[in-house]
Amino acid sequence: MTTAVSTAAELTTFVNAKFSEVFTMPKAPKYIPPDSKIDFDKAKIASYKYDPEGNYYYTDDKACWQSNFGFNEAYDRLAVVGVIYYDTVRTKFTYGGKEWLIQIWKGQYGYYFVGGEVGVYTRPIGKKGTGYSCAAKEDWLKMEMTFLWDETKTGNYEPELTRPYTEYWWCTGFVVGFEADESLVTREQFRLISHITFKDTEMANAFCKAFEANGFKRVAKLNNNVKDTFVQVGPDVAFVWQSINQHII
């Protein structure tokens, strides 16, 4: 059972009692004074919005132009053209008469941002190629996400932003920062922790089977400092992602 919260700054994860015993979402600071002069309210083409309570930027997935284009692996190959260097993992599975793709990203986004994303995509069973459509409203999933950054490279991963628990097809969050170094194999200075509530346990099971095949380790209780692990209780799945990378260059 889930309960809504009043603000992102007061975010608390409410799930079934068993899940709350094995997972706690780390929270970013409630408020940091704005540190950027970029006015993204005017940059409508990018669909960015600013959250003053958490001092981060995000894409409004309910009303963004990107929803018209879906996603395919060619976008990942072309990312470096825009000075975008990230890790990504694609988890593909079949459920409810559709092929599903849950894709996650974390890294450097241009010269201004570091951050992360969780995207939900579907397509008809048997479709060829790497293209998927952005999930239709009936396929949006409830989720939340915290992006952490070891900015000093001392092993101290600080929560930089937390996206609130609600329905998304594309959960994003970015903070002002620069860590671009195309020589890095993985963006290990970034960590993404997310919780997704799937439609039912059957769907969560299908995702977890594919997630394990991608190299993530199932645990009985999630430790937010143990990378590339996940926990599942019924339809609820949470994971800590840091090192696994399927990026195509």
Short mmCIF file of C-alpha atoms in Angstrom, two decimals:
data_model
loop_
_atom_site.label_atom_id
_atom_site.label_comp_id
_atom_site.label_asym_id
_atom_site.label_seq_id
_atom_site.Cartn_x
_atom_site.Cartn_y
_atom_site.Cartn_z
CA MET A 1 0.00 0.00 0.00
CA THR A 2 1.34 3.46 -0.83
CA THR A 3 0.58 6.81 0.74
CA ALA A 4 1.20 10.16 -0.93
CA VAL A 5 3.48 12.73 0.67
CA SER A 6 3.03 16.49 0.76
CA THR A 7 6.29 17.69 -0.77
CA ALA A 8 9.42 16.30 -2.37
CA ALA A 9 11.45 17.76 0.48
CA GLU A 10 9.47 15.71 3.00
CA LEU A 11 9.62 12.58 0.89
CA THR A 12 9.10 9.35 2.77
CA THR A 13 8.76 5.97 1.14
CA PHE A 14 5.57 4.18 2.12
CA VAL A 15 5.25 0.62 0.89
CA ASN A 16 4.07 -2.70 2.22
CA ALA A 17 5.43 -3.37 5.70
CA LYS A 18 7.78 -6.15 4.60
CA PHE A 19 9.41 -3.96 1.98
CA SER A 20 9.97 -1.10 4.41
CA GLU A 21 11.97 -3.55 6.54
CA VAL A 22 14.48 -4.24 3.77
CA PHE A 23 14.87 -0.84 2.08
CA THR A 24 15.25 2.81 3.09
CA MET A 25 15.66 5.51 0.47
CA PRO A 26 18.49 7.96 1.25
CA LYS A 27 17.29 11.56 1.01
CA ALA A 28 19.00 14.59 -0.46
CA PRO A 29 19.10 17.82 1.60
CA LYS A 30 15.77 19.60 1.89
CA TYR A 31 17.03 22.84 0.40
CA ILE A 32 20.20 24.30 -1.08
CA PRO A 33 20.24 27.88 -2.38
CA PRO A 34 20.20 28.00 -6.21
CA ASP A 35 23.70 27.81 -7.66
CA SER A 36 22.99 28.43 -11.33
CA LYS A 37 22.07 31.46 -13.43
CA ILE A 38 20.65 29.26 -16.17
CA ASP A 39 16.96 30.06 -16.71
CA PHE A 40 15.46 26.77 -17.79
CA ASP A 41 11.94 28.12 -17.48
CA LYS A 42 12.72 29.91 -20.75
CA ALA A 43 14.44 26.92 -22.33
CA LYS A 44 11.19 25.19 -23.21
CA ILE A 45 12.83 23.18 -26.00
CA ALA A 46 14.72 21.19 -23.39
CA SER A 47 11.59 20.63 -21.25
CA TYR A 48 13.61 21.33 -18.10
CA LYS A 49 12.01 22.48 -14.88
CA TYR A 50 13.59 23.58 -11.61
CA ASP A 51 12.71 22.24 -8.16
CA PRO A 52 13.56 24.99 -5.64
CA GLU A 53 13.14 22.68 -2.64
CA GLY A 54 15.89 20.33 -3.79
CA ASN A 55 17.88 22.67 -6.07
CA TYR A 56 17.79 20.31 -9.03
CA TYR A 57 16.49 20.27 -12.58
CA TYR A 58 14.31 17.63 -14.17
CA THR A 59 12.36 16.88 -17.31
CA ASP A 60 8.59 16.98 -17.04
CA ASP A 61 7.86 13.56 -18.49
CA LYS A 62 4.11 14.28 -18.56
CA ALA A 63 4.56 17.09 -21.10
CA CYS A 64 7.87 16.78 -22.93
CA TRP A 65 8.67 16.60 -26.62
CA GLN A 66 10.90 13.57 -26.05
CA SER A 67 7.83 11.40 -25.45
CA ASN A 68 7.10 11.54 -29.18
CA PHE A 69 10.31 9.78 -30.16
CA GLY A 70 10.66 6.73 -27.92
CA PHE A 71 14.16 5.38 -27.48
CA ASN A 72 16.70 3.19 -29.25
CA GLU A 73 20.36 2.39 -28.79
CA ALA A 74 21.41 4.84 -31.49
CA TYR A 75 20.66 7.67 -29.04
CA ASP A 76 23.25 6.23 -26.65
CA ARG A 77 25.84 6.01 -29.43
CA LEU A 78 25.30 9.67 -30.32
CA ALA A 79 25.37 10.98 -26.74
CA VAL A 80 29.07 11.92 -26.82
CA VAL A 81 28.33 14.43 -29.60
CA GLY A 82 26.51 16.50 -26.99
CA VAL A 83 29.30 16.13 -24.40
CA ILE A 84 27.15 13.56 -22.61
CA TYR A 85 29.10 10.78 -20.94
CA TYR A 86 27.09 8.23 -19.01
CA ASP A 87 26.73 4.64 -17.92
CA THR A 88 23.55 2.82 -18.84
CA VAL A 89 21.86 -0.53 -18.24
CA ARG A 90 18.99 -1.90 -20.32
CA THR A 91 16.73 -4.46 -18.69
CA LYS A 92 14.40 -6.17 -21.17
CA PHE A 93 11.58 -8.54 -20.33
CA THR A 94 8.13 -9.65 -21.47
CA TYR A 95 4.95 -9.07 -19.49
CA GLY A 96 1.28 -8.57 -20.24
CA GLY A 97 1.58 -9.21 -23.97
CA LYS A 98 4.32 -6.59 -24.46
CA GLU A 99 8.08 -6.34 -24.52
CA TRP A 100 9.33 -3.95 -21.84
CA LEU A 101 12.56 -2.00 -21.46
CA ILE A 102 13.54 -0.39 -18.17
CA GLN A 103 16.65 1.66 -18.90
CA ILE A 104 18.77 3.52 -16.35
CA TRP A 105 21.44 6.17 -16.90
CA LYS A 106 23.86 8.18 -14.75
CA GLY A 107 26.66 10.52 -15.73
CA GLN A 108 27.66 13.89 -17.14
CA TYR A 109 25.05 15.75 -19.19
CA GLY A 110 26.73 18.48 -21.22
CA TYR A 111 28.83 21.16 -19.55
CA TYR A 112 26.27 21.97 -16.89
CA PHE A 113 24.81 18.87 -15.27
CA VAL A 114 25.45 15.55 -13.59
CA GLY A 115 22.53 13.29 -12.79
CA GLY A 116 20.53 10.19 -13.52
CA GLU A 117 17.44 8.78 -15.23
CA VAL A 118 15.05 5.83 -15.15
CA GLY A 119 12.98 5.26 -18.29
CA VAL A 120 10.06 2.92 -19.04
CA TYR A 121 9.45 1.78 -22.63
CA THR A 122 7.30 -0.83 -24.39
CA ARG A 123 6.78 -2.36 -27.82
CA PRO A 124 4.78 -5.20 -29.43
CA ILE A 125 6.15 -8.70 -28.96
CA GLY A 126 8.38 -9.75 -31.83
CA LYS A 127 9.27 -6.26 -33.06
CA LYS A 128 12.77 -6.19 -34.54
CA GLY A 129 15.56 -3.70 -33.87
CA THR A 130 16.35 -1.70 -30.73
CA GLY A 131 13.51 0.83 -30.88
CA TYR A 132 10.86 1.13 -28.16
CA SER A 133 7.99 3.55 -27.56
CA CYS A 134 7.76 5.62 -24.40
CA ALA A 135 5.31 3.93 -22.03
CA ALA A 136 1.69 4.98 -22.48
CA LYS A 137 -0.09 6.42 -19.45
CA GLU A 138 -1.60 3.08 -18.49
CA ASP A 139 1.95 1.68 -18.28
CA TRP A 140 3.52 4.41 -16.16
CA LEU A 141 5.07 2.98 -13.00
CA LYS A 142 5.35 4.44 -9.53
CA MET A 143 8.96 5.03 -8.59
CA GLU A 144 11.41 7.27 -6.78
CA MET A 145 15.11 7.94 -7.30
CA THR A 146 18.09 9.39 -5.45
CA PHE A 147 21.28 10.42 -7.24
CA LEU A 148 24.51 10.35 -5.20
CA TRP A 149 27.89 11.84 -6.10
CA ASP A 150 31.35 11.09 -4.69
CA GLU A 151 32.53 14.54 -5.74
CA THR A 152 35.75 14.41 -3.71
CA LYS A 153 36.55 10.85 -4.89
CA THR A 154 37.07 9.72 -1.29
CA GLY A 155 34.32 7.11 -1.23
CA ASN A 156 31.83 9.49 0.37
CA TYR A 157 28.67 9.33 -1.74
CA GLU A 158 26.42 12.27 -0.88
CA PRO A 159 22.75 12.41 -1.96
CA GLU A 160 22.46 15.29 -4.43
CA LEU A 161 18.79 15.00 -5.36
CA THR A 162 15.73 12.88 -4.68
CA ARG A 163 12.79 12.56 -7.07
CA PRO A 164 9.49 11.96 -5.26
CA TYR A 165 7.54 8.71 -5.31
CA THR A 166 4.88 9.03 -8.01
CA GLU A 167 4.03 7.74 -11.49
CA TYR A 168 6.58 8.22 -14.26
CA TRP A 169 7.52 6.92 -17.66
CA TRP A 170 10.78 8.89 -17.38
CA CYS A 171 12.15 9.85 -13.98
CA THR A 172 15.04 12.31 -14.30
CA GLY A 173 17.12 14.54 -12.05
CA PHE A 174 20.16 16.76 -12.66
CA VAL A 175 22.30 19.07 -10.54
CA VAL A 176 24.78 21.68 -11.65
CA GLY A 177 28.23 20.10 -11.84
CA PHE A 178 31.01 18.98 -14.15
CA GLU A 179 32.84 15.66 -14.12
CA ALA A 180 33.39 14.99 -17.82
CA ASP A 181 36.30 12.67 -18.59
CA GLU A 182 35.68 10.56 -21.64
CA SER A 183 38.59 8.29 -20.68
CA LEU A 184 36.59 6.81 -17.78
CA VAL A 185 35.17 3.36 -18.48
CA THR A 186 32.39 3.78 -15.92
CA ARG A 187 31.01 6.72 -13.96
CA GLU A 188 31.82 5.15 -10.61
CA GLN A 189 31.78 8.52 -8.87
CA PHE A 190 28.00 8.47 -9.40
CA ARG A 191 25.53 6.14 -7.69
CA LEU A 192 21.83 5.75 -8.43
CA ILE A 193 19.38 4.31 -5.92
CA SER A 194 15.83 3.71 -7.09
CA HIS A 195 12.62 2.05 -5.98
CA ILE A 196 10.03 0.90 -8.54
CA THR A 197 6.58 -0.49 -7.81
CA PHE A 198 5.59 -2.76 -10.69
CA LYS A 199 1.99 -3.55 -11.64
CA ASP A 200 2.09 -6.85 -9.76
CA THR A 201 4.49 -9.48 -8.46
CA GLU A 202 4.53 -11.30 -11.80
CA MET A 203 5.85 -8.20 -13.53
CA ALA A 204 8.42 -7.59 -10.79
CA ASN A 205 9.59 -11.20 -11.07
CA ALA A 206 10.10 -10.84 -14.83
CA PHE A 207 12.10 -7.66 -14.32
CA CYS A 208 14.23 -9.15 -11.53
CA LYS A 209 15.10 -12.23 -13.59
CA ALA A 210 16.40 -9.98 -16.38
CA PHE A 211 18.07 -7.64 -13.87
CA GLU A 212 20.02 -10.54 -12.40
CA ALA A 213 21.07 -11.56 -15.92
CA ASN A 214 22.51 -8.05 -16.29
CA GLY A 215 24.82 -8.70 -13.33
CA PHE A 216 22.88 -7.29 -10.37
CA LYS A 217 22.90 -9.39 -7.19
CA ARG A 218 19.72 -10.15 -5.27
CA VAL A 219 20.00 -9.54 -1.51
CA ALA A 220 17.68 -10.09 1.45
CA LYS A 221 18.09 -6.51 2.70
CA LEU A 222 19.45 -3.59 0.71
CA ASN A 223 22.55 -1.79 1.98
CA ASN A 224 22.80 1.53 0.14
CA ASN A 225 26.60 1.29 0.24
CA VAL A 226 26.80 -2.09 -1.52
CA LYS A 227 26.85 -1.46 -5.25
CA ASP A 228 24.93 -3.29 -7.96
CA THR A 229 22.47 -5.05 -5.66
CA PHE A 230 18.70 -5.20 -5.45
CA VAL A 231 15.90 -6.37 -3.18
CA GLN A 232 12.36 -7.45 -4.03
CA VAL A 233 9.24 -7.89 -1.94
CA GLY A 234 6.16 -8.60 -4.03
CA PRO A 235 5.75 -5.87 -6.70
CA ASP A 236 8.31 -3.56 -5.05
CA VAL A 237 11.93 -3.57 -6.22
CA ALA A 238 14.77 -1.31 -5.08
CA PHE A 239 18.35 -1.25 -6.32
CA VAL A 240 21.75 0.35 -5.82
CA TRP A 241 23.56 0.91 -9.12
CA GLN A 242 27.14 2.02 -9.54
CA SER A 243 29.50 -0.07 -11.71
CA ILE A 244 27.59 -2.15 -14.28
CA ASN A 245 27.65 -0.52 -17.71
CA GLN A 246 26.25 -1.50 -21.11
CA HIS A 247 27.04 1.78 -22.86
CA ILE A 248 27.74 1.50 -26.58
CA ILE A 249 30.49 3.70 -28.00
#
